Short mmCIF file of C-alpha atoms and ligand atoms in Angstrom, two decimals:
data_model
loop_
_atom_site.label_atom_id
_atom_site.label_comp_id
_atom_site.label_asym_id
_atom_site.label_seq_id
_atom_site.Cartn_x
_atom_site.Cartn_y
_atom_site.Cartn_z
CA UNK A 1393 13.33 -52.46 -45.00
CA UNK A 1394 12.32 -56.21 -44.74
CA UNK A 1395 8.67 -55.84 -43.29
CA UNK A 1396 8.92 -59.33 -40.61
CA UNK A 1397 9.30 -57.87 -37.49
CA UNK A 1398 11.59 -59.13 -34.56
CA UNK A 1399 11.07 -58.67 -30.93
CA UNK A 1400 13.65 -58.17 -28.04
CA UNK A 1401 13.36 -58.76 -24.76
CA UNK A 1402 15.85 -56.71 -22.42
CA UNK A 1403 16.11 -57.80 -18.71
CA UNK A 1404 16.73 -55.33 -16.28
CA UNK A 1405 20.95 -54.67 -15.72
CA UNK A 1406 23.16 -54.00 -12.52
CA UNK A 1407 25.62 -52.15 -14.12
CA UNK A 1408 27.76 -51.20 -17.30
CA UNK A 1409 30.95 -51.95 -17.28
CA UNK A 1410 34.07 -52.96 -19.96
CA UNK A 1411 35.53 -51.27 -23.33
CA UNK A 1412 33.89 -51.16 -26.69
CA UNK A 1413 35.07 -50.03 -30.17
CA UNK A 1414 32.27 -49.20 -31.98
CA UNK A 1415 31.27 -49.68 -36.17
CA UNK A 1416 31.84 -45.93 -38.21
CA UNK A 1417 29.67 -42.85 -37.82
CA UNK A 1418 26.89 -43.24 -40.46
CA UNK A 1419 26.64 -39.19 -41.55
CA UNK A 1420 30.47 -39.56 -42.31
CA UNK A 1421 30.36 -42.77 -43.66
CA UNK A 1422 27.26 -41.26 -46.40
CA UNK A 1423 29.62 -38.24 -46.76
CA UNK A 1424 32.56 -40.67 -47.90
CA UNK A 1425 30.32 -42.89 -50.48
CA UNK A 1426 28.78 -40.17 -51.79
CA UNK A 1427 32.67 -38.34 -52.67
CA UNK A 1428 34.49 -41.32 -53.33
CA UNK A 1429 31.71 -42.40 -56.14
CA UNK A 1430 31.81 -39.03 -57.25
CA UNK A 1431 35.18 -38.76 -56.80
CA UNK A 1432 38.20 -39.49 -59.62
CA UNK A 1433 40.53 -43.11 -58.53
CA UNK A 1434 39.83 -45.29 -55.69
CA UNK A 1435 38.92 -44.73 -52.67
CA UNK A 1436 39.07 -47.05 -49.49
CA UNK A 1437 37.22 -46.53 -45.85
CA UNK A 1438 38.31 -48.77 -43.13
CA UNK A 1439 35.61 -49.02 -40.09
CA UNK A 1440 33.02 -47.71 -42.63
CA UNK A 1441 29.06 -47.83 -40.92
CA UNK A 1442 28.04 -51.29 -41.19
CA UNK A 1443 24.11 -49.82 -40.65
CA UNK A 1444 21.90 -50.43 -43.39
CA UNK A 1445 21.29 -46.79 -44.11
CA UNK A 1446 24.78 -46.27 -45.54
CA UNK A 1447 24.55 -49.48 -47.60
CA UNK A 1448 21.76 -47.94 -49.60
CA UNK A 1449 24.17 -44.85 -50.00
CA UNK A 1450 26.68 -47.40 -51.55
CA UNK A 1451 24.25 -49.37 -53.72
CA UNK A 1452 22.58 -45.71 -55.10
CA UNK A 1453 26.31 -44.29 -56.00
CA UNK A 1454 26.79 -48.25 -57.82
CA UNK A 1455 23.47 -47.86 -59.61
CA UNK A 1456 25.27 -44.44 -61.00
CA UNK A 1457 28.22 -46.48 -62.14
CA UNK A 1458 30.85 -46.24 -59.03
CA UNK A 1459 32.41 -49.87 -58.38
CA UNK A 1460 32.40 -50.46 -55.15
CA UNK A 1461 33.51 -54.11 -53.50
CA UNK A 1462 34.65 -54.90 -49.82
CA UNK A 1463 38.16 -55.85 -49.67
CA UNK A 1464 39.34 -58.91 -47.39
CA UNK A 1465 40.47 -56.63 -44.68
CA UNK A 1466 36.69 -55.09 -44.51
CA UNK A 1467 37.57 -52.23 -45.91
CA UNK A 1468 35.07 -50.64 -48.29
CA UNK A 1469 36.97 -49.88 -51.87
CA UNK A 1470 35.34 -47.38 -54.07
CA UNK A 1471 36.09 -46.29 -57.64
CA UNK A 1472 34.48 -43.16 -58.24
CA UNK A 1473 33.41 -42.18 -61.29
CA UNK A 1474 35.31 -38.75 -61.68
CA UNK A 1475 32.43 -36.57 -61.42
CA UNK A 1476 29.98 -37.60 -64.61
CA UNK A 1477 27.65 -40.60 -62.99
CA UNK A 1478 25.81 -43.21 -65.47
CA UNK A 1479 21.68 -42.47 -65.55
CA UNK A 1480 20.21 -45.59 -64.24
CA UNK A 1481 18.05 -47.14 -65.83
CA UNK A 1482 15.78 -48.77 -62.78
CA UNK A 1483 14.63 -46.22 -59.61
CA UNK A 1484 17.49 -45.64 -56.91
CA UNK A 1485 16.47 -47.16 -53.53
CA UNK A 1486 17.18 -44.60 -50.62
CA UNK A 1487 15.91 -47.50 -48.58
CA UNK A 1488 15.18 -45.62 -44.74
CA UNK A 1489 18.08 -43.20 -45.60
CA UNK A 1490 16.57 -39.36 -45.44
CA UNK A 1491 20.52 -38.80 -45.66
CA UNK A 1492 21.18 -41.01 -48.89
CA UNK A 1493 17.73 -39.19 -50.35
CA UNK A 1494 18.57 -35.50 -49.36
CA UNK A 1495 22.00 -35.29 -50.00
CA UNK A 1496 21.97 -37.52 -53.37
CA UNK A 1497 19.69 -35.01 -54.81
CA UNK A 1498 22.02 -32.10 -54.54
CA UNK A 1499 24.90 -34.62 -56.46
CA UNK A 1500 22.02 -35.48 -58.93
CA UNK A 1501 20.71 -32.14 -60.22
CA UNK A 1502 23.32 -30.91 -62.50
CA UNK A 1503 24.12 -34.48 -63.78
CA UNK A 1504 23.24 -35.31 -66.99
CA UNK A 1505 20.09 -37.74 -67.43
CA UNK A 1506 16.67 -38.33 -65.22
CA UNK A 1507 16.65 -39.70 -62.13
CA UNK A 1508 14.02 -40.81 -59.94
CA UNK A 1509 14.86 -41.71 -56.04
CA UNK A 1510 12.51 -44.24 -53.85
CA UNK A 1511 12.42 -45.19 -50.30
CA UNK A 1512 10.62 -47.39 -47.91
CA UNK A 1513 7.27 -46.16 -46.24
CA UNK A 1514 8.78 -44.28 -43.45
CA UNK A 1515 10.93 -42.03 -46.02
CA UNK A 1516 8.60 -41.38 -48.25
CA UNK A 1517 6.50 -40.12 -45.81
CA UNK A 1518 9.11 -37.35 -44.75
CA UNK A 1519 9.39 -33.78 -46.17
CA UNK A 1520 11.62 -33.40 -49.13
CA UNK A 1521 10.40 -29.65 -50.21
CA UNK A 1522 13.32 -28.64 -48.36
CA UNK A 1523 15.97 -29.44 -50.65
CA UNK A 1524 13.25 -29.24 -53.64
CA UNK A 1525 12.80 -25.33 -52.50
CA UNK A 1526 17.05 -24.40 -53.12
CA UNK A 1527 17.94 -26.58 -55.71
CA UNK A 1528 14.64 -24.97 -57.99
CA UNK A 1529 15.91 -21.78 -56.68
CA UNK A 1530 19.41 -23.04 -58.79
CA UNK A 1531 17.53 -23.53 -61.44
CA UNK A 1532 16.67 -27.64 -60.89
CA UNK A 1533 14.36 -29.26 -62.27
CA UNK A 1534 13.03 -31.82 -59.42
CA UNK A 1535 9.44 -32.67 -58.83
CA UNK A 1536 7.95 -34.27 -55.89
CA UNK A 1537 5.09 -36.69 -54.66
CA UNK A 1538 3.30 -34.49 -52.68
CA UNK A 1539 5.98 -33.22 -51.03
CA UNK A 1540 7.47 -36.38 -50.64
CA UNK A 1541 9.48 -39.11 -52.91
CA UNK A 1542 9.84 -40.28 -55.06
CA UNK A 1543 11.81 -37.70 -56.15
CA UNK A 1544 12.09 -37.20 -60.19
CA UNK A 1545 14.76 -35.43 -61.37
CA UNK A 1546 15.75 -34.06 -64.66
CA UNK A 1547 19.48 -32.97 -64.31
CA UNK A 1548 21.15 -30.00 -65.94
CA UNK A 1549 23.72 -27.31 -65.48
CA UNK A 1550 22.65 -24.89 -62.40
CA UNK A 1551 23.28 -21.30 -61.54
CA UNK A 1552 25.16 -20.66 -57.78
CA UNK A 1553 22.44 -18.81 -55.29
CA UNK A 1554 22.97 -17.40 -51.41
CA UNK A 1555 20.94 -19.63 -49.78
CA UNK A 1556 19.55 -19.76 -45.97
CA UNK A 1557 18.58 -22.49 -44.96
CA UNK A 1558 14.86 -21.88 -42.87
CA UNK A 1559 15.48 -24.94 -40.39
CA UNK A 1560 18.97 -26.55 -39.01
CA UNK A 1561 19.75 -29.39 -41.32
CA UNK A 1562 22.87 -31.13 -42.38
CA UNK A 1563 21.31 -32.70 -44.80
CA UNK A 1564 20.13 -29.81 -46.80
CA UNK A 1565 23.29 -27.96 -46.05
CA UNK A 1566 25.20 -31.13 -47.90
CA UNK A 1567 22.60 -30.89 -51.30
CA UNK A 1568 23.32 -27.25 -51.75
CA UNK A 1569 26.69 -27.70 -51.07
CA UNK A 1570 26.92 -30.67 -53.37
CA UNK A 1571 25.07 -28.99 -56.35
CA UNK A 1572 26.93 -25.67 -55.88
CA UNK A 1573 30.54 -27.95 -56.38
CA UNK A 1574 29.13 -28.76 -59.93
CA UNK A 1575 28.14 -25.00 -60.21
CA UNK A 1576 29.94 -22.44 -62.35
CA UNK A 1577 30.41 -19.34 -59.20
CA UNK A 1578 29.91 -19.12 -55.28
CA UNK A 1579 27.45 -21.11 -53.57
CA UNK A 1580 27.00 -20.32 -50.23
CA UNK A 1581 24.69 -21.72 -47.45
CA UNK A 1582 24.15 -19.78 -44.16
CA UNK A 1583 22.94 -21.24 -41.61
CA UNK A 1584 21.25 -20.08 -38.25
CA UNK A 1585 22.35 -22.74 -35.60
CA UNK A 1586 25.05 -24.37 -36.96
CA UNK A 1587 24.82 -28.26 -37.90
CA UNK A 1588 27.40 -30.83 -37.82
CA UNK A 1589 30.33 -29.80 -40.40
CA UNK A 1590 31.48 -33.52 -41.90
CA UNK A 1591 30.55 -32.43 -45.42
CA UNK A 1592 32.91 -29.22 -45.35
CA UNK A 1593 35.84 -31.03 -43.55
CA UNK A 1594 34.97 -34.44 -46.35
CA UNK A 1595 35.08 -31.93 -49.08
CA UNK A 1596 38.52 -30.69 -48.34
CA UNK A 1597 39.86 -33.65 -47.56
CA UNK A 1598 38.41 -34.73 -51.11
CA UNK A 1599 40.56 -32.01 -52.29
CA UNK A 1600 37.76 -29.21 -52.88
CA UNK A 1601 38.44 -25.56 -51.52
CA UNK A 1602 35.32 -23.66 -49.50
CA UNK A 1603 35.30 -20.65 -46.92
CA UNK A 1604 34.02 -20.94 -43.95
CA UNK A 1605 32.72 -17.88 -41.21
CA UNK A 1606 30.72 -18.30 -38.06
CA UNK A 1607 27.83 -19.07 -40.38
CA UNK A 1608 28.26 -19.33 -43.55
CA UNK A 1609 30.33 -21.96 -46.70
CA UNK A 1610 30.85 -20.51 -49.91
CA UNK A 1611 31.85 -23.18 -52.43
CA UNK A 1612 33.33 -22.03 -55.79
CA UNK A 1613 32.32 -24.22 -58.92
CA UNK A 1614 33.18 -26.51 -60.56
CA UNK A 1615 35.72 -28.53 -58.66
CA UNK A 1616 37.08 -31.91 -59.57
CA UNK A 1617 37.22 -34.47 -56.36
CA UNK A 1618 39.99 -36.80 -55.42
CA UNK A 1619 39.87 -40.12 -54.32
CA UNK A 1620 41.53 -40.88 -50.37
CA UNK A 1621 42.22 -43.31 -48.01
CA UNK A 1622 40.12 -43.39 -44.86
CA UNK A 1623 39.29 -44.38 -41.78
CA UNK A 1624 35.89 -43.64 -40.02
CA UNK A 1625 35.72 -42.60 -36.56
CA UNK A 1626 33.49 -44.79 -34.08
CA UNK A 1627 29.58 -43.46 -34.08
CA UNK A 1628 29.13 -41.20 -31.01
CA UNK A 1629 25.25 -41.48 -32.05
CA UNK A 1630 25.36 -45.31 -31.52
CA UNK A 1631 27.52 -44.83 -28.18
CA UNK A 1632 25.26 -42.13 -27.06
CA UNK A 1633 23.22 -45.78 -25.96
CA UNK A 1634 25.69 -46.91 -24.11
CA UNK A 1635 27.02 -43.58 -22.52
CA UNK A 1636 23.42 -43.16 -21.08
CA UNK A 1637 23.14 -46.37 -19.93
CA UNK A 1638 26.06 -46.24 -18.21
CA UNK A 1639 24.90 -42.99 -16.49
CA UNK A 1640 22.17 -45.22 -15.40
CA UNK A 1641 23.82 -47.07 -12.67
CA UNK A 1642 26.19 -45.55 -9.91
CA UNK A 1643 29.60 -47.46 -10.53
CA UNK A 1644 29.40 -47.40 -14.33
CA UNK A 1645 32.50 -47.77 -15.79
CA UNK A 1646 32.77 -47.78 -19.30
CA UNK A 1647 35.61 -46.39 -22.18
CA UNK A 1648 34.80 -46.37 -25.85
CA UNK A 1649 37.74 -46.36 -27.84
CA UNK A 1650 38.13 -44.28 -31.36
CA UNK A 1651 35.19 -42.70 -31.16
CA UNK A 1652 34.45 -39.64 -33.06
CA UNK A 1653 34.78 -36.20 -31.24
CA UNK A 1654 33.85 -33.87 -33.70
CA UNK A 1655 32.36 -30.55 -31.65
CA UNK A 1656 29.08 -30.28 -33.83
CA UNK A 1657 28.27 -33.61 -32.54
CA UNK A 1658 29.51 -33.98 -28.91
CA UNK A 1659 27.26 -32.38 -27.01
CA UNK A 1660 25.88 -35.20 -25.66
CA UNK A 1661 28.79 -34.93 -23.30
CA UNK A 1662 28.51 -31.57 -21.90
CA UNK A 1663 25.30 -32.98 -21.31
CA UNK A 1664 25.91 -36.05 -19.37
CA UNK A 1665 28.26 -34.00 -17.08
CA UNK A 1666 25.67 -31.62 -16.48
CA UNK A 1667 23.78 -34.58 -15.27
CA UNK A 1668 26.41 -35.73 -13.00
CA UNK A 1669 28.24 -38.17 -15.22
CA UNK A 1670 32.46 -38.17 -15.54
CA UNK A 1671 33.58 -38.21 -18.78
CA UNK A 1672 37.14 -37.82 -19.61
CA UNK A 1673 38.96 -38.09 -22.96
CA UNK A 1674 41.94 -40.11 -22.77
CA UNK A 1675 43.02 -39.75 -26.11
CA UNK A 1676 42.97 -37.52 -29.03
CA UNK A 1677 43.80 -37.26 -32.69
CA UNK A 1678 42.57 -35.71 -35.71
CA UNK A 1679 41.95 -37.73 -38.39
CA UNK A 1680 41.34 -35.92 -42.54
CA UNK A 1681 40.03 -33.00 -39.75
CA UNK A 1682 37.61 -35.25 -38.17
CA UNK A 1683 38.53 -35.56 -34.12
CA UNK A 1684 38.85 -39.01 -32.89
CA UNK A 1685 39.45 -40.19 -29.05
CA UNK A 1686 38.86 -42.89 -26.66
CA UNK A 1687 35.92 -41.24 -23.72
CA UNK A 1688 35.44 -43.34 -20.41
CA UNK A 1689 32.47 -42.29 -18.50
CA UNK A 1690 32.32 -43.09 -14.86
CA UNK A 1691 29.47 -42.51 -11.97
CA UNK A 1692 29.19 -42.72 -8.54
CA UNK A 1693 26.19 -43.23 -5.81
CA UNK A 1694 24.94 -39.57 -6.11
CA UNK A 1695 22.79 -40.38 -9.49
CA UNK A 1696 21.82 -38.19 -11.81
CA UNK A 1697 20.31 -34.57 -11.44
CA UNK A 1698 18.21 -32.66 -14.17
CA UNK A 1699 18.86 -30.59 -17.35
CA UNK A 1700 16.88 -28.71 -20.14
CA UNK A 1701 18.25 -29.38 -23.65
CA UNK A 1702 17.00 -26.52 -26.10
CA UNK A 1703 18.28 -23.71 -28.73
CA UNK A 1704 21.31 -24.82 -30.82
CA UNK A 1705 21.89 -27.68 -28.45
CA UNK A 1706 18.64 -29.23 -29.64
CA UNK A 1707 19.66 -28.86 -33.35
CA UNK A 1708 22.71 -30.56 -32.43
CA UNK A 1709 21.78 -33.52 -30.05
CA UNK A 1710 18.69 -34.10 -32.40
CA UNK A 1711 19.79 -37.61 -32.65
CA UNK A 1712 20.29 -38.34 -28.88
CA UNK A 1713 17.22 -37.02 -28.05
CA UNK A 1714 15.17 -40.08 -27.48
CA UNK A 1715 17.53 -41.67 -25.49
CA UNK A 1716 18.00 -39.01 -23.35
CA UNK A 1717 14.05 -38.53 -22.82
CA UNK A 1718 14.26 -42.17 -22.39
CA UNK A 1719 16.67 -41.77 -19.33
CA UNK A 1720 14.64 -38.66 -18.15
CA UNK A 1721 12.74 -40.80 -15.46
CA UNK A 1722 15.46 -41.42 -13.89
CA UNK A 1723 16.88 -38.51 -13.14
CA UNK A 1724 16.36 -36.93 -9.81
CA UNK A 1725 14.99 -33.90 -11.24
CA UNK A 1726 13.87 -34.31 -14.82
CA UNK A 1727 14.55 -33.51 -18.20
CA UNK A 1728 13.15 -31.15 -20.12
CA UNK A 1729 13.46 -30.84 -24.36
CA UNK A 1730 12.43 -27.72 -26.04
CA UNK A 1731 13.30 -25.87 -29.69
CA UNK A 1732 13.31 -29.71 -31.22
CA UNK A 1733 9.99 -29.76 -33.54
CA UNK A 1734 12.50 -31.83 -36.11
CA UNK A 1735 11.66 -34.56 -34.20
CA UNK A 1736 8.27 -35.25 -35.08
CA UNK A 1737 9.72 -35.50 -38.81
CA UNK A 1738 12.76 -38.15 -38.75
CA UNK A 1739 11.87 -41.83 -39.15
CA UNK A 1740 8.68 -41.86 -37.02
CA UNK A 1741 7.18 -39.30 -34.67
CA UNK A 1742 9.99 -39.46 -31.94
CA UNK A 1743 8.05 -37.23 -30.09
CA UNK A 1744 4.62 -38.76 -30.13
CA UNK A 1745 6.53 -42.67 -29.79
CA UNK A 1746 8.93 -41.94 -26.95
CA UNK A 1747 6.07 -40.05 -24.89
CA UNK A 1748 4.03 -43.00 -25.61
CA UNK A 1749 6.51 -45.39 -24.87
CA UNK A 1750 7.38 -44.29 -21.37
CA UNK A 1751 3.72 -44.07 -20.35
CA UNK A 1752 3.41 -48.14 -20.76
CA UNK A 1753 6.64 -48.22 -18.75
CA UNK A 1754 4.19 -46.45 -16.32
CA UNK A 1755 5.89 -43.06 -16.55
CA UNK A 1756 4.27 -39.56 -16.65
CA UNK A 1757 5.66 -37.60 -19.08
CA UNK A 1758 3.96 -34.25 -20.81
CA UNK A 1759 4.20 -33.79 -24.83
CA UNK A 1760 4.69 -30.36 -26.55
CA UNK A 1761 4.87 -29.21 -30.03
CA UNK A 1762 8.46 -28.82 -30.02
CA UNK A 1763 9.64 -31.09 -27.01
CA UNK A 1764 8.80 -33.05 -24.11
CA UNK A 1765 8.77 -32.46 -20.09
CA UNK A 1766 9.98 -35.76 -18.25
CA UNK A 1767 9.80 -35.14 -14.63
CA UNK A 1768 12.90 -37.33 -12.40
CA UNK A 1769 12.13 -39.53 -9.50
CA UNK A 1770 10.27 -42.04 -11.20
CA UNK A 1771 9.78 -45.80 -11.21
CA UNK A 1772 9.14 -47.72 -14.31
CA UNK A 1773 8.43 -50.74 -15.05
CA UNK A 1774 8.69 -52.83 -17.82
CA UNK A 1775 6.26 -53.14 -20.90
CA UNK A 1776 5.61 -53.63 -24.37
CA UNK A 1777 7.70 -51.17 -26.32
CA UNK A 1778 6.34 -50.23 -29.98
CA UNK A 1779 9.46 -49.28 -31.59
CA UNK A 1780 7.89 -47.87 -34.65
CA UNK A 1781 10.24 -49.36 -36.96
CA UNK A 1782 12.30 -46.30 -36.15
CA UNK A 1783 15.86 -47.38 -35.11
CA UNK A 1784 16.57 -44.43 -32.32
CA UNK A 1785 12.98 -45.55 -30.18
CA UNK A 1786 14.00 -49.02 -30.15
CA UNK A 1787 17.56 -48.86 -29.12
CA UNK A 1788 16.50 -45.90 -26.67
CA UNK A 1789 13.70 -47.64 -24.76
CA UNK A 1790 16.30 -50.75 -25.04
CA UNK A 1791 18.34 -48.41 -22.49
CA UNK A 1792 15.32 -47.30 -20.40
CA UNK A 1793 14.54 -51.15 -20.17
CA UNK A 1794 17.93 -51.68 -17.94
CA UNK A 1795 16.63 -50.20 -14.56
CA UNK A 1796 12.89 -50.92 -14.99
CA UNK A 1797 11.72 -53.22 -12.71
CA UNK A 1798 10.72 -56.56 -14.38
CA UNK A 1799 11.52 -57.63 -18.93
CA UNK A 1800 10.87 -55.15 -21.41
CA UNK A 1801 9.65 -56.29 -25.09
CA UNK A 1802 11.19 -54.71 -27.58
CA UNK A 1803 8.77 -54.75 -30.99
CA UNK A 1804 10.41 -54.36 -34.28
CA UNK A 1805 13.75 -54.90 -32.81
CA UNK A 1806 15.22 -55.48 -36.17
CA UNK A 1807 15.23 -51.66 -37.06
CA UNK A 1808 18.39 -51.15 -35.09
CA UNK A 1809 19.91 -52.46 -38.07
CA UNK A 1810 19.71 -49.28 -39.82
CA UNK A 1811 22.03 -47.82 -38.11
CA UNK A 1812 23.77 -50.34 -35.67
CA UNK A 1813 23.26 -53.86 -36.36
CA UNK A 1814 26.06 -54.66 -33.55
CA UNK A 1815 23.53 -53.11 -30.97
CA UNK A 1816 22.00 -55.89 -28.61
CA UNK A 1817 25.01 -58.11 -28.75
CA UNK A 1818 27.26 -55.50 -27.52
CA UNK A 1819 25.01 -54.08 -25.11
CA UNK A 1820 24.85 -57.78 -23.92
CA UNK A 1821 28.19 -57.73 -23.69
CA UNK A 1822 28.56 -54.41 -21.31
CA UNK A 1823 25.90 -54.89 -19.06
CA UNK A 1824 26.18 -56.91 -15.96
CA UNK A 1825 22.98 -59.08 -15.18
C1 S3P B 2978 22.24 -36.05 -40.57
C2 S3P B 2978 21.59 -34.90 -40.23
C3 S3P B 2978 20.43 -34.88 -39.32
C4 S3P B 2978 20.34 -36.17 -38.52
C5 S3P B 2978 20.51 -37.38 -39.36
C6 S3P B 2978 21.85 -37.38 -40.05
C7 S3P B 2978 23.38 -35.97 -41.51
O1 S3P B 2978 19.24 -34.74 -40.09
O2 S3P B 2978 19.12 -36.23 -37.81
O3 S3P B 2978 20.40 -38.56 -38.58
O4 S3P B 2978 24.15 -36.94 -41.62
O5 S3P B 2978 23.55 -34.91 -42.13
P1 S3P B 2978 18.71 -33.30 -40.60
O6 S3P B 2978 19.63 -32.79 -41.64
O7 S3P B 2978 17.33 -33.57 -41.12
O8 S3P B 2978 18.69 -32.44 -39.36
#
């Protein structure tokens, strides 16, 4: 990530209120770079991600000998490289992307060739002996910094395991699943608390076969992948912003159109209507098995009341966490976040940052290992916001910002690029002043 740093300042909103389309999820948009490059023909994504995370994705899989180019239209074109990638000859750049890092290891280990995989400060401070610990167990040779990248890996042919994986992750999920397609025999990853499922539906619709029960894939190597035509469903982690802001203000009325509805990631809905926000879904298709609809949330004078996010809906709202917390003031009667210890591991501290954060908005708010207590009722006001770098804190406290009483400055601004460079203008664009 560029290191100059840019700062926002929000002004305090009325209300929310219009219709927004928004850019393409980011974990399905890294799920269809990573298969079309590895895939055999072209490939082409309409409404990929436009964050920066999924353009290191793209420029990894290029380094590896895929061709991708953007087509007039927008679309993203990829030609994969029918399941035998080029060893680089130069360090792949995961950029901020624990995704890219995570999931390009499983694709990497039984290729042919060494491979070592960088990232900016931020990721190579995260943990990476979680996908180290299964793909040794297949036999892998991949060594770490420390526990951390860069990542070095020697590639050769694996043997299929029964793995479990020891926390909910997606990502770790994917790079077992992703070595065990190159596998000879059934890989299968069980999982706990089920995580969100776009690498099993993008597999099939890649043309690879897997089983799937209540909690478990099994994947049958080898399998050849074919190339397909795309398009990616709106980013309900990106309009998770907007949804809460609009819960923010009695009289909200906002619809986001083609947004994707896929049940491991929704739950930020059940959520919001526990709260006291409408939601309805106007429209629904499916779309290569992904669901895809257009949501309107409305609200009315009563405001919102109080909820406790923990269990499996932690594991699966880990990513609207800090906006949530970041509403949790102004609730009428709290929010409290349990069972989510991930947190403290993803591109900063979200724990330690979005406590901090609403303290200089003059909020009291108590920390725990695994979550955070955020008692309702409160009035903020507005302050200096140290984003971290981390894209969630600054587009979250962005949110917070719009019923504070006075401007809000927004450091490191610029990290909302990573996943949704679109953010302030269109949140400009929706709020009423
Ligand atoms: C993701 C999985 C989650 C999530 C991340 C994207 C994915 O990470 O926080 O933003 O696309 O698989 P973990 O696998 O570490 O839980």
């Amino acid at each position: 990530m560029s290191t100059t740093t840019h700062e926002r300042i929000i002004r305090p909103a009325r209300n929310i209120l219009g219709t927004l389309r928004l850019p393409g999820d980011k974990s399905i948009s890294h799920r269809y770079a990573l298969l079309g490059a590895f895939a055999e023909g072209r490939s082409r994504f309409s409404n990929f991600s436009t964050g920066a995370d999924c353009a290191s994705t793209l420029a990894c899989m290029q380094a590896l000998g895929a061709k991708v180019r953007k087509l007039e239209d927008g679309r993203i074109e990829i030609e994969g490289v029918a399941g035998r990638v080029m060893p680089a000859n130069h360090p792949l750049d995961c950029g901020n992307s624990g995704s890219t890092m995570r999931m390009i290891s499983g694709l990497l280990a039984p290729q042919q060739g060494t491979f070592t995989l960088i990232g900016d400060e931020s990721l190579s401070r995260r943990p990476m002996e979680r996908i180290r610990k299964p793909l040794a167990e297949m036999g892998a040779n991949l060594t770490l910094t420390d526990g951390h990248a860069p990542v070095t890996i020697l590639g050769a042919p694996l043997h299929a395991i029964d793995f479990t994986t020891p926390i909910p992750s997606a990502q770790v999920k994917t790079c077992v699943l992703l070595a065990g397609l190159q596998t000879e025999g059934a890989t299968v990853v069980r999982e706990a608390l089920r995580t969100r499922d776009h690498s099993e539906l993008a597999l099939r619709a890649f043309g690879a076969t897997l089983t799937r029960s209540i909690d478990s894939i099994t994947i049958n190597g080898p399998q050849k992948l074919h190339a397909i035509e795309a398009a990616v469903p709106g980013d309900i982690s990106s309009a998770a912003f907007f949804f809460c802001a609009a819960a923010l203000f009695p009289n909200s009325a906002l619809i986001l159109d083609g947004i994707g509805l896929n049940p491991t990631r929704a739950a930020l809905l059940d959520v919001l209507t526990t709260l006291g926000a409408r939601i309805a879904v106007l429209q629904l298709e499916e779309v290569h098995s992904e669901l895809v609809g257009t949501v309107q949330i409305t609200t009315d004078e009563s405001g919102l009341r109080s909820t406790e996010v923990s269990g499996s809906q932690a594991a699966q709202l880990i990513d609207e966490l800090p906006v949530l917390a970041a509403i949790g003031p102004y609730t009428s009667g709290g929010i409290r976040i349990r069972d989510a210890k991930e947190l403290r591991v993803k591109e900063s501290d979200r724990i330690a940052l979005v406590a901090r954060n609403l303290r200089a908005m003059g909020a009291e708010v108590e920390e725990f290992e695994d979550g955070l207590d955020i008692p309702g009722g409160q009035t903020l006001h507005g302050a200096v916001i140290d984003s971290g770098g981390d894209h969630r804190i600054a587009m979250a406290f962005s949110i917070a910002a719009l019923r504070a009483e006075g401007e809000t400055l927004i450091q490191g601004a610029e990290s909302a690029a990573i996943s949704f460079p679109e953010f302030f203008d269109l949140l400009d664009l929706v709020a009423e002043r």
